Amino acid sequence: MDHFLYRDGILHAEDVPLSEIARTVGTPAYVYSAATLLRHFRLFDEALAWGPHLVCYAVKAASNVAILKLLGDAGAGMDVVSEGEYRRARAAGIPPDRIVFSGVGKTAAEMRHVLREGVRQINLESEPEMRLLSRVASELGVEVPVTVRVNPDVDARTHEKIATGKSDNKFGIPISRARAVYAEIATLPGLRVIGIDVHIGSQLTDLEPFRLAYRKVADLTEVLRADGHAIERLDLGGGLGIPYARSNLAPPVPLEYGRVIREEVGHLGCEIEIEPGRLIAGNAGILLTETIFVKHGEGRDFLIVDAAMNDLIRPAMYGAHHDIVPVIEPAPGADQQAFDIVGPICETGDTFAKARHMPPVAPGDLIAFRSAGAYGAVMASEYNSRPLVPEVLVQGDQYAVIRPRPTFDEMISRDMVPHWLE
Ligand SMILES: *Cc1c(COP(=O)(O)O)cnc(C)c1O
């Protein structure tokens, strides 16, 4: 469920008509619903209420400081994968003991920064990384709680670019090597084992891969405890999928996911961490755009809109589907016509949808791409010198720009001509 509904014939974000945001902020623009973000966070929080837990929002899904502050004020922790994300979480006022540092290629400089400011735990992904972290922590004279991300070799049955839990992916260490790796960590200064980490992929629409992975983690917990390691925390990653097309079968909800976690690892008495990103932010955001032209081609008609692949890359990168709806509610039973919905960028890849059935659309009409809150604005670029797409947060009848659209001058003045060309 989200809070983007038609009211009086106009699509609203909570109590604000999207037409008003288009008028004051311009298009394209991302619009987020605070009520939806909070609702999704609380669903996870309640699904784990059977035991000690922390829901660590995966910052990479939508990393605006206003969104992090909203979720952090509600009690969320943060899962970060770079120093930049760590700094965003800190800028949003998240205390260090609620920030988990994940990621497959942490540099010594990033480790140093995070260790100086404080961190809840660092999830290690390789043996060279654990040796480097041991050196950095020793130099700073600190001891850092760590988990090791194990790769359970399960098929997440999701898009190949976002599957991370098979043995041929770059993530984590093979679960078969876990005993040896934990044994080495126990000898390394500056590191203190606190638990185990696993994350098998994104946009999972089936709970079975989670169940298989968590069962392996439960078995490993017993083995590592028998070896004398203090396994007190299980970080079970993110990855629960969302419905991108309203017509499709609904993926599992957080409550069922929480039940699977309880069934597989609940008996171990560990504190549970999860790192959901997409399910919290995905359906909490839309991309608002305006139709520039309706172009009649040979055998097909195009809607050329003012958003493009630089603003929302998911269709071009993953072949992703987004529901696309007019902001003015079509009359019931209105004629539908098939359009290719495309942006203005000089690449055929700049296509959002092919032969999509839409009610009549005219130039100047506003259109919304649904389910664009996660992996939308964060992946935006300025390709074709299109200023970075702005972001707006709605809460009830209030709304605010949370990242302004740069002016052309701001965009261009970042470039510098070297002195020998002047
Ligand atoms: C991407 C990622 C997540 C979030 O995945 P979602 O599918 O957005 O829930 C969580 N943890 C790690 C380590 C990730 O890389």
Coordinates of C-alpha atoms and ligand atoms in Angstrom, one line a residue:
M1 CA 0.0 0.0 0.0
D2 CA 1.2 3.5 -0.7
H3 CA -0.1 7.0 -0.3
F4 CA -0.3 8.0 -4.0
L5 CA -4.0 8.0 -4.8
Y6 CA -6.5 9.8 -7.0
R7 CA -8.5 12.4 -5.2
D8 CA -11.0 14.7 -6.9
G9 CA -9.7 13.4 -10.2
I10 CA -6.0 14.3 -9.4
L11 CA -3.2 12.0 -8.3
H12 CA -2.0 13.1 -4.9
A13 CA 1.0 12.4 -2.8
E14 CA -0.7 12.1 0.6
D15 CA -2.7 15.4 0.7
V16 CA -0.8 17.3 -1.9
P17 CA -1.9 17.2 -5.6
L18 CA 1.0 16.3 -7.8
S19 CA 0.0 19.0 -10.2
E20 CA 0.8 21.6 -7.5
I21 CA 4.3 20.1 -7.1
A22 CA 4.8 20.2 -10.8
R23 CA 3.8 23.8 -10.9
T24 CA 6.1 25.0 -8.1
V25 CA 9.1 22.6 -8.5
G26 CA 8.9 21.8 -12.2
T27 CA 9.4 18.4 -13.9
P28 CA 11.0 15.9 -13.9
A29 CA 11.0 15.5 -10.1
Y30 CA 11.0 12.7 -7.6
V31 CA 8.2 12.9 -5.0
Y32 CA 8.3 10.8 -1.8
S33 CA 5.6 10.1 0.7
A34 CA 6.7 10.2 4.3
A35 CA 3.7 8.2 5.5
T36 CA 4.6 5.4 3.1
L37 CA 8.3 5.4 4.1
L38 CA 7.4 5.2 7.8
R39 CA 4.7 2.6 7.2
H40 CA 7.1 0.3 5.5
F41 CA 9.8 0.7 8.1
R42 CA 7.3 0.0 10.9
L43 CA 6.0 -3.2 9.1
F44 CA 9.6 -4.6 9.3
D45 CA 10.0 -3.4 12.9
E46 CA 6.7 -5.1 13.9
A47 CA 7.6 -8.3 12.0
L48 CA 10.7 -8.7 14.2
A49 CA 9.0 -7.6 17.5
W50 CA 9.3 -11.2 18.8
G51 CA 12.9 -10.5 19.8
P52 CA 15.7 -8.0 20.0
H53 CA 16.3 -6.5 16.6
L54 CA 17.4 -3.5 14.6
V55 CA 16.0 -2.6 11.2
C56 CA 18.9 -1.0 9.3
Y57 CA 17.6 0.9 6.3
A58 CA 19.9 0.3 3.2
V59 CA 20.9 3.9 2.5
K60 CA 21.8 3.2 -1.1
A61 CA 18.1 2.7 -2.1
A62 CA 17.3 6.4 -1.5
S63 CA 19.9 8.4 0.4
N64 CA 18.6 11.9 0.8
V65 CA 19.4 13.1 4.3
A66 CA 15.8 14.1 4.8
I67 CA 14.7 10.5 4.2
L68 CA 17.4 9.2 6.5
K69 CA 16.3 11.7 9.2
L70 CA 12.7 10.7 8.9
L71 CA 13.5 7.0 9.3
G72 CA 16.2 7.5 11.9
D73 CA 13.8 9.6 14.1
A74 CA 11.4 6.6 13.9
G75 CA 14.2 4.4 15.3
A76 CA 15.8 2.9 12.2
G77 CA 19.4 2.0 12.0
M78 CA 21.3 2.5 8.7
D79 CA 23.2 0.1 6.5
V80 CA 25.9 2.0 4.6
V81 CA 28.3 0.9 1.8
S82 CA 30.6 3.9 1.5
E83 CA 32.1 6.7 3.5
G84 CA 29.7 9.0 1.6
E85 CA 26.7 7.1 2.8
Y86 CA 28.1 7.0 6.4
R87 CA 28.5 10.7 6.3
R88 CA 24.9 11.1 5.1
A89 CA 23.7 9.0 7.9
R90 CA 25.7 11.1 10.4
A91 CA 24.4 14.3 8.8
A92 CA 20.9 13.0 9.4
G93 CA 21.7 12.6 13.1
I94 CA 21.9 8.8 13.2
P95 CA 24.1 7.7 16.2
P96 CA 27.2 5.7 15.2
D97 CA 25.9 2.7 17.2
R98 CA 23.0 2.4 14.8
I99 CA 25.2 2.4 11.6
V100 CA 26.4 -0.8 10.0
F101 CA 29.2 -0.6 7.4
S102 CA 28.8 -3.1 4.6
G103 CA 30.4 -3.3 1.1
V104 CA 32.8 -5.4 -0.9
G105 CA 35.6 -2.9 -1.3
K106 CA 36.1 -0.7 1.7
T107 CA 39.3 1.4 1.6
A108 CA 41.7 2.0 4.5
A109 CA 40.7 5.7 4.4
E110 CA 37.0 4.7 4.7
M111 CA 37.8 2.3 7.6
R112 CA 39.8 5.0 9.4
H113 CA 37.0 7.6 9.1
V114 CA 34.3 5.2 10.4
L115 CA 36.5 3.8 13.2
R116 CA 37.3 7.4 14.4
E117 CA 33.6 8.4 14.5
G118 CA 32.2 5.1 15.7
V119 CA 30.2 2.3 14.1
R120 CA 27.9 -0.4 15.3
Q121 CA 29.7 -3.1 13.3
I122 CA 31.6 -3.7 10.1
N123 CA 30.6 -6.5 7.9
L124 CA 33.7 -8.1 6.4
E125 CA 33.6 -9.5 2.9
S126 CA 37.0 -11.0 2.3
E127 CA 40.2 -12.2 4.0
P128 CA 42.4 -9.3 2.6
E129 CA 39.8 -6.9 4.0
M130 CA 39.8 -8.4 7.5
R131 CA 43.6 -8.1 7.6
L132 CA 43.5 -4.5 6.5
L133 CA 40.8 -3.6 9.0
S134 CA 42.8 -5.3 11.7
R135 CA 45.8 -3.1 10.8
V136 CA 43.8 0.1 10.7
A137 CA 42.0 -0.6 14.0
S138 CA 45.3 -1.5 15.7
E139 CA 46.9 1.7 14.5
L140 CA 43.9 3.7 16.0
G141 CA 44.0 1.6 19.1
V142 CA 40.4 0.5 18.9
E143 CA 38.6 -2.8 18.7
V144 CA 35.7 -3.0 16.2
P145 CA 32.8 -5.5 16.3
V146 CA 32.8 -7.5 13.0
T147 CA 30.7 -10.0 11.2
V148 CA 31.7 -11.9 8.1
R149 CA 29.4 -11.9 5.2
V150 CA 29.0 -15.5 4.1
N151 CA 27.9 -16.5 0.7
P152 CA 25.4 -19.4 1.2
D153 CA 25.4 -20.4 -2.4
V154 CA 21.6 -20.2 -2.8
D155 CA 19.8 -19.1 -6.0
A156 CA 17.9 -15.9 -5.1
R157 CA 15.8 -16.4 -8.3
T158 CA 16.0 -12.7 -9.2
H159 CA 17.5 -10.5 -11.9
E160 CA 21.1 -11.6 -12.5
K161 CA 22.5 -8.1 -11.9
I162 CA 21.1 -8.0 -8.4
A163 CA 21.7 -11.6 -7.3
T164 CA 24.5 -11.8 -4.8
G165 CA 24.2 -15.1 -2.9
K166 CA 25.5 -17.6 -5.5
S167 CA 29.1 -18.9 -5.2
D168 CA 30.0 -17.2 -8.5
N169 CA 29.1 -13.7 -7.2
K170 CA 31.8 -11.3 -5.9
F171 CA 30.2 -11.0 -2.5
G172 CA 31.2 -12.5 0.8
I173 CA 33.3 -15.6 1.6
P174 CA 32.1 -19.1 0.7
I175 CA 30.2 -20.5 3.7
S176 CA 32.5 -23.6 3.5
R177 CA 35.5 -21.3 4.4
A178 CA 33.7 -19.6 7.3
R179 CA 35.3 -21.7 10.1
A180 CA 38.8 -21.0 8.9
V181 CA 38.1 -17.3 8.5
Y182 CA 36.5 -16.9 11.9
A183 CA 39.5 -18.8 13.4
E184 CA 41.9 -16.3 11.8
I185 CA 39.9 -13.3 12.9
A186 CA 40.1 -14.5 16.5
T187 CA 43.9 -14.2 16.3
L188 CA 43.8 -10.7 14.7
P189 CA 44.2 -7.6 16.9
G190 CA 41.6 -4.9 16.7
L191 CA 38.7 -7.2 15.6
R192 CA 36.0 -8.6 17.8
V193 CA 33.6 -11.2 16.4
I194 CA 30.0 -10.3 17.1
G195 CA 28.0 -12.3 14.5
I196 CA 27.4 -13.4 11.0
D197 CA 26.2 -11.5 8.0
V198 CA 24.4 -12.7 4.8
H199 CA 22.6 -10.9 1.9
I200 CA 21.6 -12.9 -1.1
G201 CA 20.2 -10.4 -3.5
S202 CA 17.5 -7.8 -4.2
Q203 CA 13.9 -7.9 -5.5
L204 CA 13.3 -11.4 -4.2
T205 CA 9.6 -12.3 -4.6
D206 CA 9.8 -15.6 -3.0
L207 CA 10.7 -16.5 0.7
E208 CA 12.2 -19.9 0.0
P209 CA 15.7 -18.6 -0.9
F210 CA 15.7 -16.5 2.3
R211 CA 14.7 -19.6 4.2
L212 CA 17.5 -21.7 2.7
A213 CA 20.1 -19.1 3.4
Y214 CA 19.0 -18.5 7.0
R215 CA 18.9 -22.2 7.7
K216 CA 22.6 -22.3 6.6
V217 CA 23.4 -19.3 8.8
A218 CA 21.7 -21.1 11.8
D219 CA 23.8 -24.2 11.3
L220 CA 26.9 -22.1 11.0
T221 CA 26.0 -20.3 14.2
E222 CA 26.0 -23.5 16.1
V223 CA 29.3 -24.6 14.5
L224 CA 31.0 -21.3 15.2
R225 CA 29.7 -21.2 18.8
A226 CA 31.1 -24.7 19.3
D227 CA 34.5 -23.3 18.1
G228 CA 34.3 -20.7 20.8
H229 CA 33.1 -17.6 18.9
A230 CA 30.6 -15.2 20.4
I231 CA 27.8 -15.2 17.8
E232 CA 25.4 -12.7 19.3
R233 CA 24.0 -10.9 16.2
L234 CA 22.8 -12.1 12.9
D235 CA 22.6 -9.6 10.1
L236 CA 20.3 -11.1 7.5
G237 CA 20.6 -8.5 4.8
G238 CA 17.9 -6.9 2.7
G239 CA 16.3 -8.0 -0.6
L240 CA 12.6 -8.4 0.0
G241 CA 10.9 -7.5 -3.3
I242 CA 8.0 -5.1 -4.1
P243 CA 5.2 -5.3 -6.6
Y244 CA 6.3 -3.1 -9.6
A245 CA 3.2 -4.0 -11.6
R246 CA -0.2 -3.7 -9.9
S247 CA -1.5 -6.5 -12.1
N248 CA 1.1 -9.0 -10.8
L249 CA 0.9 -11.4 -7.9
A250 CA 1.9 -9.7 -4.7
P251 CA 5.3 -10.6 -3.3
P252 CA 5.5 -11.7 0.4
V253 CA 5.0 -9.0 3.0
P254 CA 7.4 -8.2 5.9
L255 CA 5.2 -10.0 8.4
E256 CA 5.7 -13.4 6.6
Y257 CA 9.3 -12.6 6.1
G258 CA 9.7 -12.0 9.9
R259 CA 8.0 -15.3 10.5
V260 CA 10.5 -17.1 8.3
I261 CA 13.3 -15.4 10.2
R262 CA 11.8 -16.5 13.5
E263 CA 11.4 -20.1 12.3
E264 CA 14.9 -20.4 11.0
V265 CA 17.0 -18.5 13.5
G266 CA 14.7 -17.5 16.4
H267 CA 15.8 -20.3 18.7
L268 CA 19.4 -19.0 18.7
G269 CA 18.8 -16.1 21.0
C270 CA 20.7 -13.7 18.7
E271 CA 19.9 -10.0 18.1
I272 CA 18.5 -9.8 14.5
E273 CA 19.5 -7.1 12.0
I274 CA 17.9 -6.7 8.6
E275 CA 18.9 -4.3 5.9
P276 CA 15.8 -3.6 3.7
G277 CA 16.1 -0.8 1.2
R278 CA 13.8 -1.3 -1.8
L279 CA 10.7 -2.4 0.2
I280 CA 11.0 0.7 2.4
A281 CA 11.6 3.3 -0.3
G282 CA 10.4 1.7 -3.6
N283 CA 6.7 2.3 -3.5
A284 CA 7.2 5.5 -1.4
G285 CA 8.3 7.5 -4.4
I286 CA 7.2 8.4 -7.9
L287 CA 8.9 10.2 -10.7
L288 CA 6.8 13.1 -11.9
T289 CA 7.2 14.0 -15.6
E290 CA 5.5 16.0 -18.3
T291 CA 4.7 15.0 -21.8
I292 CA 6.6 17.1 -24.4
F293 CA 5.3 15.6 -27.6
V294 CA 3.0 12.9 -28.9
K295 CA 4.8 11.6 -32.0
H296 CA 3.1 9.4 -34.5
G297 CA 5.6 6.9 -36.0
E298 CA 5.2 4.1 -38.5
G299 CA 3.2 1.5 -36.8
R300 CA 3.7 2.9 -33.3
D301 CA 3.1 6.1 -31.4
F302 CA 5.6 7.7 -29.0
L303 CA 5.1 9.7 -25.8
I304 CA 8.2 11.8 -25.4
V305 CA 8.4 12.9 -21.8
D306 CA 10.8 15.3 -20.0
A307 CA 12.2 12.6 -17.8
A308 CA 15.0 10.4 -19.2
M309 CA 17.2 7.5 -18.5
N310 CA 19.6 9.8 -16.6
D311 CA 16.8 10.5 -14.1
L312 CA 15.5 6.9 -13.8
I313 CA 17.9 4.3 -15.2
R314 CA 16.1 1.1 -14.1
P315 CA 14.2 0.4 -17.3
A316 CA 17.4 0.8 -19.4
M317 CA 19.7 -1.0 -17.0
Y318 CA 17.5 -3.9 -15.8
G319 CA 14.6 -3.9 -18.3
A320 CA 12.6 -2.9 -15.2
H321 CA 8.8 -2.3 -15.4
H322 CA 7.3 0.8 -13.8
D323 CA 3.5 1.4 -13.8
I324 CA 3.0 4.7 -15.6
V325 CA -0.2 6.7 -14.9
P326 CA -1.6 10.1 -15.8
V327 CA -1.8 12.6 -13.0
I328 CA -5.3 13.6 -14.2
E329 CA -7.5 10.6 -13.5
P330 CA -8.8 9.2 -16.8
A331 CA -12.6 8.9 -17.2
P332 CA -13.9 5.4 -16.3
G333 CA -13.8 3.3 -19.5
A334 CA -11.6 5.9 -21.3
D335 CA -10.1 4.6 -24.6
Q336 CA -6.7 3.1 -24.2
Q337 CA -3.9 3.5 -26.8
A338 CA -0.5 1.8 -27.0
F339 CA 2.5 4.1 -26.7
D340 CA 6.2 3.7 -26.5
I341 CA 7.1 6.0 -23.6
V342 CA 10.6 7.5 -24.2
G343 CA 12.8 10.3 -22.9
P344 CA 14.7 12.9 -24.9
I345 CA 18.2 11.3 -24.7
C346 CA 20.1 10.4 -27.8
E347 CA 20.0 6.6 -27.1
T348 CA 17.5 4.0 -28.1
G349 CA 18.0 2.7 -24.5
D350 CA 16.2 5.8 -23.3
T351 CA 12.9 3.9 -23.4
F352 CA 10.7 3.5 -20.3
A353 CA 8.1 1.3 -21.8
K354 CA 7.1 -0.3 -25.1
A355 CA 3.5 -0.6 -26.4
R356 CA 2.2 0.6 -23.0
H357 CA -1.6 1.1 -22.9
M358 CA -2.4 4.5 -21.8
P359 CA -5.6 6.7 -21.8
P360 CA -5.4 9.7 -24.2
V361 CA -2.4 11.9 -23.5
A362 CA -1.7 15.4 -24.9
P363 CA 1.5 17.5 -24.8
G364 CA 1.7 19.2 -21.4
D365 CA 0.0 16.4 -19.5
L366 CA 1.6 15.2 -16.3
I367 CA 2.5 11.6 -15.9
A368 CA 3.8 9.6 -12.9
F369 CA 6.2 6.7 -12.9
R370 CA 5.2 4.6 -9.9
S371 CA 7.5 2.6 -7.6
A372 CA 10.4 4.9 -8.4
G373 CA 11.5 5.6 -4.8
A374 CA 14.3 3.1 -4.6
Y375 CA 17.3 3.0 -6.9
G376 CA 15.8 6.0 -8.7
A377 CA 17.2 9.4 -7.7
V378 CA 20.4 7.8 -6.3
M379 CA 21.3 6.4 -9.7
A380 CA 20.5 9.7 -11.5
S381 CA 23.2 11.5 -13.5
E382 CA 23.6 14.6 -15.6
Y383 CA 24.0 12.7 -18.9
N384 CA 23.2 14.9 -21.9
S385 CA 23.9 17.9 -19.5
R386 CA 20.5 17.5 -17.9
P387 CA 20.7 19.1 -14.4
L388 CA 20.4 16.5 -11.6
V389 CA 16.7 15.7 -11.0
P390 CA 15.3 17.3 -7.8
E391 CA 13.6 15.5 -4.9
V392 CA 10.5 16.5 -2.9
L393 CA 9.2 15.1 0.4
V394 CA 5.5 15.2 1.2
Q395 CA 4.1 14.7 4.7
G396 CA 0.4 15.2 5.1
D397 CA -0.5 18.5 3.5
Q398 CA 3.1 19.8 3.6
Y399 CA 5.8 19.4 1.1
A400 CA 9.4 20.6 0.7
V401 CA 12.2 20.4 -1.8
I402 CA 14.8 18.1 -0.2
R403 CA 17.3 18.4 -3.1
P404 CA 16.9 21.4 -5.5
R405 CA 17.4 21.2 -9.2
P406 CA 20.7 22.8 -9.9
T407 CA 20.6 25.7 -12.3
F408 CA 22.4 25.4 -15.6
D409 CA 25.1 27.8 -14.3
E410 CA 25.6 25.6 -11.2
M411 CA 26.0 22.5 -13.3
I412 CA 28.4 24.1 -15.8
S413 CA 30.5 26.1 -13.3
R414 CA 31.7 22.8 -11.7
D415 CA 33.9 22.3 -14.8
M416 CA 37.2 24.0 -14.8
V417 CA 39.3 25.0 -17.8
P418 CA 43.0 24.4 -17.2
H419 CA 45.2 27.5 -17.2
W420 CA 47.0 26.5 -20.4
L421 CA 43.8 26.7 -22.3
E422 CA 42.8 30.1 -21.0
Ligands
LIG1 C1 21.6 -3.6 -1.7 C2 21.8 -4.1 -0.3 C3 20.8 -4.1 0.6 C4 19.4 -3.7 0.2 O1 18.7 -4.5 -0.7 P1 17.2 -4.2 -1.0 O2 16.9 -5.1 -2.1 O3 17.1 -2.7 -1.4 O4 16.4 -4.4 0.2 C5 21.0 -4.6 1.9 N1 22.3 -5.1 2.2 C6 23.3 -5.1 1.4 C7 24.6 -5.5 1.8 C8 23.1 -4.6 0.0 O5 24.1 -4.6 -0.8

